[in-house]
Amino acid sequence: MLDFVYYPVAAVLWLWHTGFAVLFGAASGLSWALAIVMLVVTLRAALYRPFLAQVRFSRTMAVLQPKMRQLRAECGDDRERLAVETRKLQQQHNFSVLSGCLPVLVQLVMFLGLLHVLHSFDRTGAVSYVPFLGNTTTMTAAQNADTANYVFAPEQVRSFLHAELFGAPLSATLTSTDSVASVAAVAVPLVVIAAVATHCTARASIARQLETTRRRG
């Protein structure tokens, strides 16, 4: 359903893994872990502009809210006049509700794509990998190991399934029967990296907004 997202995401992961494989080996858990980390960073970089659009939308909303309250007080029960004045106010500030929804939607779809591609390395368990986006046929372990995952050939799928980092299988999930502690040893650092990338993006955005404000002032 979202192959136009899955294939590019898988291709970026493939490129990073290919690069790290030169240094650490294709079967190395470190190669796969670093590739996943850099995939997250790459997606955050790709989503920088949508993130800025979302920040601008929030700032405009903050500016408009007091004016909207004033309009409601002035218009009272005259809904038609309120609608007309609201449209005028939004046009004056180049404000569109759609401009606030699209960045969120783009970010959501991209990260759903990331999760789907990673989960699709192991299709032997649950049939649904991304909520509301359909089911993936359940396979036996042998079938899964011999099936490509988007741009990844079967041998690369097997490499991912067998890769370990600090004793934890990278293909494991928190609902697996493996040790939660060992899985967390891999999952937590990846989550931290994603959080740091998000934090850096936010700081860069705020700095840019402040610089723009100073120039206008």
Short mmCIF file of C-alpha atoms in Angstrom, two decimals:
data_model
loop_
_atom_site.label_atom_id
_atom_site.label_comp_id
_atom_site.label_asym_id
_atom_site.label_seq_id
_atom_site.Cartn_x
_atom_site.Cartn_y
_atom_site.Cartn_z
CA MET A 1 0.00 0.00 0.00
CA LEU A 2 2.84 2.37 0.81
CA ASP A 3 5.52 0.86 -1.41
CA PHE A 4 6.43 4.36 -2.60
CA VAL A 5 7.61 4.93 0.99
CA TYR A 6 8.91 1.45 1.84
CA TYR A 7 11.29 1.13 -1.12
CA PRO A 8 13.10 4.47 -0.58
CA VAL A 9 13.39 3.81 3.16
CA ALA A 10 14.75 0.32 2.48
CA ALA A 11 17.15 1.74 -0.11
CA VAL A 12 18.58 4.26 2.38
CA LEU A 13 19.06 1.48 4.94
CA TRP A 14 20.72 -0.67 2.25
CA LEU A 15 23.13 2.14 1.34
CA TRP A 16 24.17 2.74 4.94
CA HIS A 17 24.56 -0.98 5.63
CA THR A 18 26.64 -1.41 2.48
CA GLY A 19 28.92 1.39 3.62
CA PHE A 20 29.37 0.08 7.16
CA ALA A 21 29.81 -3.46 5.82
CA VAL A 22 33.06 -2.32 4.22
CA LEU A 23 34.38 -1.44 7.68
CA PHE A 24 32.83 -4.07 9.94
CA GLY A 25 31.61 -6.83 7.63
CA ALA A 26 28.18 -7.43 6.12
CA ALA A 27 27.14 -9.91 8.82
CA SER A 28 28.25 -7.71 11.71
CA GLY A 29 25.57 -6.62 14.14
CA LEU A 30 27.43 -3.33 14.46
CA SER A 31 27.04 -2.71 10.72
CA TRP A 32 23.29 -3.24 10.95
CA ALA A 33 22.91 -1.21 14.15
CA LEU A 34 24.85 1.75 12.76
CA ALA A 35 22.89 1.53 9.51
CA ILE A 36 19.61 1.72 11.45
CA VAL A 37 20.90 4.67 13.48
CA MET A 38 21.95 6.51 10.34
CA LEU A 39 18.63 5.68 8.71
CA VAL A 40 16.87 7.44 11.60
CA VAL A 41 19.22 10.42 11.29
CA THR A 42 18.71 10.53 7.51
CA LEU A 43 14.94 10.54 7.92
CA ARG A 44 15.16 13.32 10.49
CA ALA A 45 17.28 15.35 8.06
CA ALA A 46 14.83 14.66 5.23
CA LEU A 47 11.95 15.78 7.45
CA TYR A 48 13.65 19.00 8.54
CA ARG A 49 11.60 21.23 6.24
CA PRO A 50 8.27 19.62 7.20
CA PHE A 51 9.30 20.07 10.82
CA LEU A 52 9.99 23.77 10.22
CA ALA A 53 6.60 24.11 8.55
CA GLN A 54 5.01 22.57 11.61
CA VAL A 55 6.86 25.01 13.88
CA ARG A 56 5.73 27.97 11.77
CA PHE A 57 2.17 26.66 11.88
CA SER A 58 2.31 26.47 15.69
CA ARG A 59 3.72 29.98 15.95
CA THR A 60 1.02 31.37 13.65
CA MET A 61 -1.64 29.57 15.67
CA ALA A 62 -0.31 31.20 18.83
CA VAL A 63 -0.53 34.63 17.18
CA LEU A 64 -4.04 34.05 15.84
CA GLN A 65 -5.65 32.65 18.98
CA PRO A 66 -6.02 36.01 20.81
CA LYS A 67 -7.37 37.61 17.64
CA MET A 68 -9.82 34.75 17.17
CA ARG A 69 -11.09 35.21 20.71
CA GLN A 70 -11.56 38.90 19.98
CA LEU A 71 -13.49 38.10 16.80
CA ARG A 72 -15.79 35.71 18.66
CA ALA A 73 -16.51 38.40 21.22
CA GLU A 74 -17.23 40.99 18.51
CA CYS A 75 -19.36 38.73 16.31
CA GLY A 76 -21.34 37.12 19.10
CA ASP A 77 -23.93 34.74 17.65
CA ASP A 78 -23.42 35.94 14.07
CA ARG A 79 -21.75 32.79 12.75
CA GLU A 80 -21.75 33.95 9.13
CA ARG A 81 -19.86 37.13 9.98
CA LEU A 82 -17.48 35.16 12.20
CA ALA A 83 -16.71 32.77 9.33
CA VAL A 84 -16.04 35.66 6.94
CA GLU A 85 -13.81 37.52 9.39
CA THR A 86 -11.96 34.31 10.26
CA ARG A 87 -11.16 33.67 6.61
CA LYS A 88 -9.91 37.24 6.23
CA LEU A 89 -7.70 36.87 9.29
CA GLN A 90 -6.26 33.60 8.04
CA GLN A 91 -5.56 35.09 4.61
CA GLN A 92 -3.77 38.04 6.18
CA HIS A 93 -1.40 35.65 7.95
CA ASN A 94 -1.16 33.13 5.09
CA PHE A 95 -2.60 30.56 7.45
CA SER A 96 -4.00 27.22 6.33
CA VAL A 97 -5.12 24.31 8.48
CA LEU A 98 -3.83 21.97 5.78
CA SER A 99 -0.33 23.42 6.13
CA GLY A 100 -0.31 22.20 9.72
CA CYS A 101 -1.65 18.74 8.97
CA LEU A 102 0.60 17.84 6.04
CA PRO A 103 3.96 18.00 7.90
CA VAL A 104 2.59 15.77 10.65
CA LEU A 105 1.21 13.33 8.09
CA VAL A 106 4.50 13.21 6.16
CA GLN A 107 6.49 12.51 9.32
CA LEU A 108 4.04 9.84 10.43
CA VAL A 109 4.14 8.04 7.07
CA MET A 110 7.94 8.12 6.92
CA PHE A 111 8.40 6.61 10.36
CA LEU A 112 5.69 4.03 9.75
CA GLY A 113 7.72 3.12 6.67
CA LEU A 114 10.84 2.76 8.80
CA LEU A 115 9.07 0.46 11.27
CA HIS A 116 7.51 -1.58 8.49
CA VAL A 117 10.80 -2.19 6.68
CA LEU A 118 12.55 -3.26 9.88
CA HIS A 119 9.71 -5.54 10.95
CA SER A 120 9.52 -7.07 7.49
CA PHE A 121 12.89 -8.71 7.95
CA ASP A 122 11.07 -11.22 10.14
CA ARG A 123 7.63 -12.23 8.86
CA THR A 124 7.29 -15.42 10.89
CA GLY A 125 5.20 -13.97 13.71
CA ALA A 126 2.22 -11.62 13.74
CA VAL A 127 0.58 -10.92 10.40
CA SER A 128 0.26 -7.17 10.80
CA TYR A 129 3.36 -4.97 10.94
CA VAL A 130 1.94 -1.49 10.51
CA PRO A 131 -1.48 -0.66 11.99
CA PHE A 132 -4.24 0.12 9.50
CA LEU A 133 -2.02 -0.63 6.49
CA GLY A 134 -3.03 -4.20 5.79
CA ASN A 135 -1.53 -7.56 6.62
CA THR A 136 1.64 -9.30 5.59
CA THR A 137 1.44 -13.02 4.91
CA THR A 138 2.90 -15.09 7.73
CA MET A 139 5.84 -17.24 6.65
CA THR A 140 7.76 -20.14 8.06
CA ALA A 141 11.32 -19.42 9.17
CA ALA A 142 12.67 -21.10 6.02
CA GLN A 143 10.35 -19.15 3.73
CA ASN A 144 11.21 -15.89 5.44
CA ALA A 145 14.94 -16.52 5.13
CA ASP A 146 14.57 -17.14 1.38
CA THR A 147 12.38 -14.08 0.69
CA ALA A 148 13.68 -10.64 -0.23
CA ASN A 149 12.70 -7.63 1.86
CA TYR A 150 12.16 -4.83 -0.66
CA VAL A 151 15.70 -3.98 -1.92
CA PHE A 152 17.36 -6.51 0.40
CA ALA A 153 18.23 -9.87 -1.15
CA PRO A 154 17.46 -13.09 0.78
CA GLU A 155 21.09 -13.42 1.91
CA GLN A 156 20.90 -9.94 3.42
CA VAL A 157 17.67 -10.86 5.17
CA ARG A 158 19.43 -13.86 6.70
CA SER A 159 22.34 -11.62 7.67
CA PHE A 160 19.99 -9.29 9.53
CA LEU A 161 18.17 -12.15 11.26
CA HIS A 162 21.42 -13.63 12.53
CA ALA A 163 23.04 -10.32 13.50
CA GLU A 164 23.54 -9.66 17.20
CA LEU A 165 24.75 -6.67 19.18
CA PHE A 166 25.76 -7.11 22.83
CA GLY A 167 24.18 -10.55 22.68
CA ALA A 168 20.76 -9.25 21.58
CA PRO A 169 19.29 -10.23 18.20
CA LEU A 170 18.55 -7.10 16.18
CA SER A 171 15.43 -8.71 14.75
CA ALA A 172 13.93 -9.21 18.21
CA THR A 173 11.05 -7.10 19.47
CA LEU A 174 10.02 -6.29 23.01
CA THR A 175 7.22 -8.85 22.69
CA SER A 176 9.54 -11.69 21.77
CA THR A 177 10.46 -14.54 24.08
CA ASP A 178 14.06 -13.33 24.24
CA SER A 179 15.40 -11.58 27.28
CA VAL A 180 13.86 -8.14 27.56
CA ALA A 181 17.06 -6.85 29.12
CA SER A 182 19.19 -7.92 26.17
CA VAL A 183 16.72 -6.51 23.68
CA ALA A 184 16.58 -3.25 25.62
CA ALA A 185 20.38 -3.02 25.38
CA VAL A 186 19.90 -2.52 21.65
CA ALA A 187 16.54 -0.76 21.55
CA VAL A 188 17.26 1.92 24.16
CA PRO A 189 20.39 3.33 22.46
CA LEU A 190 18.52 3.51 19.15
CA VAL A 191 15.65 5.38 20.80
CA VAL A 192 18.14 7.74 22.45
CA ILE A 193 19.78 8.45 19.09
CA ALA A 194 16.38 9.25 17.57
CA ALA A 195 15.57 11.53 20.51
CA VAL A 196 18.91 13.34 20.18
CA ALA A 197 18.32 13.83 16.46
CA THR A 198 14.88 15.27 17.18
CA HIS A 199 16.31 17.54 19.89
CA CYS A 200 19.01 18.86 17.55
CA THR A 201 16.42 19.53 14.88
CA ALA A 202 14.29 21.45 17.36
CA ARG A 203 17.25 23.51 18.59
CA ALA A 204 18.26 24.38 15.04
CA SER A 205 14.71 25.42 14.25
CA ILE A 206 14.43 27.63 17.35
CA ALA A 207 17.79 29.26 16.63
CA ARG A 208 16.70 29.99 13.08
CA GLN A 209 13.39 31.45 14.22
CA LEU A 210 15.13 33.69 16.78
CA GLU A 211 17.61 34.90 14.18
CA THR A 212 14.75 35.75 11.81
CA THR A 213 12.96 37.62 14.60
CA ARG A 214 16.09 39.65 15.45
CA ARG A 215 16.57 40.64 11.82
CA ARG A 216 12.99 41.82 11.54
CA GLY A 217 13.33 43.71 14.80
#
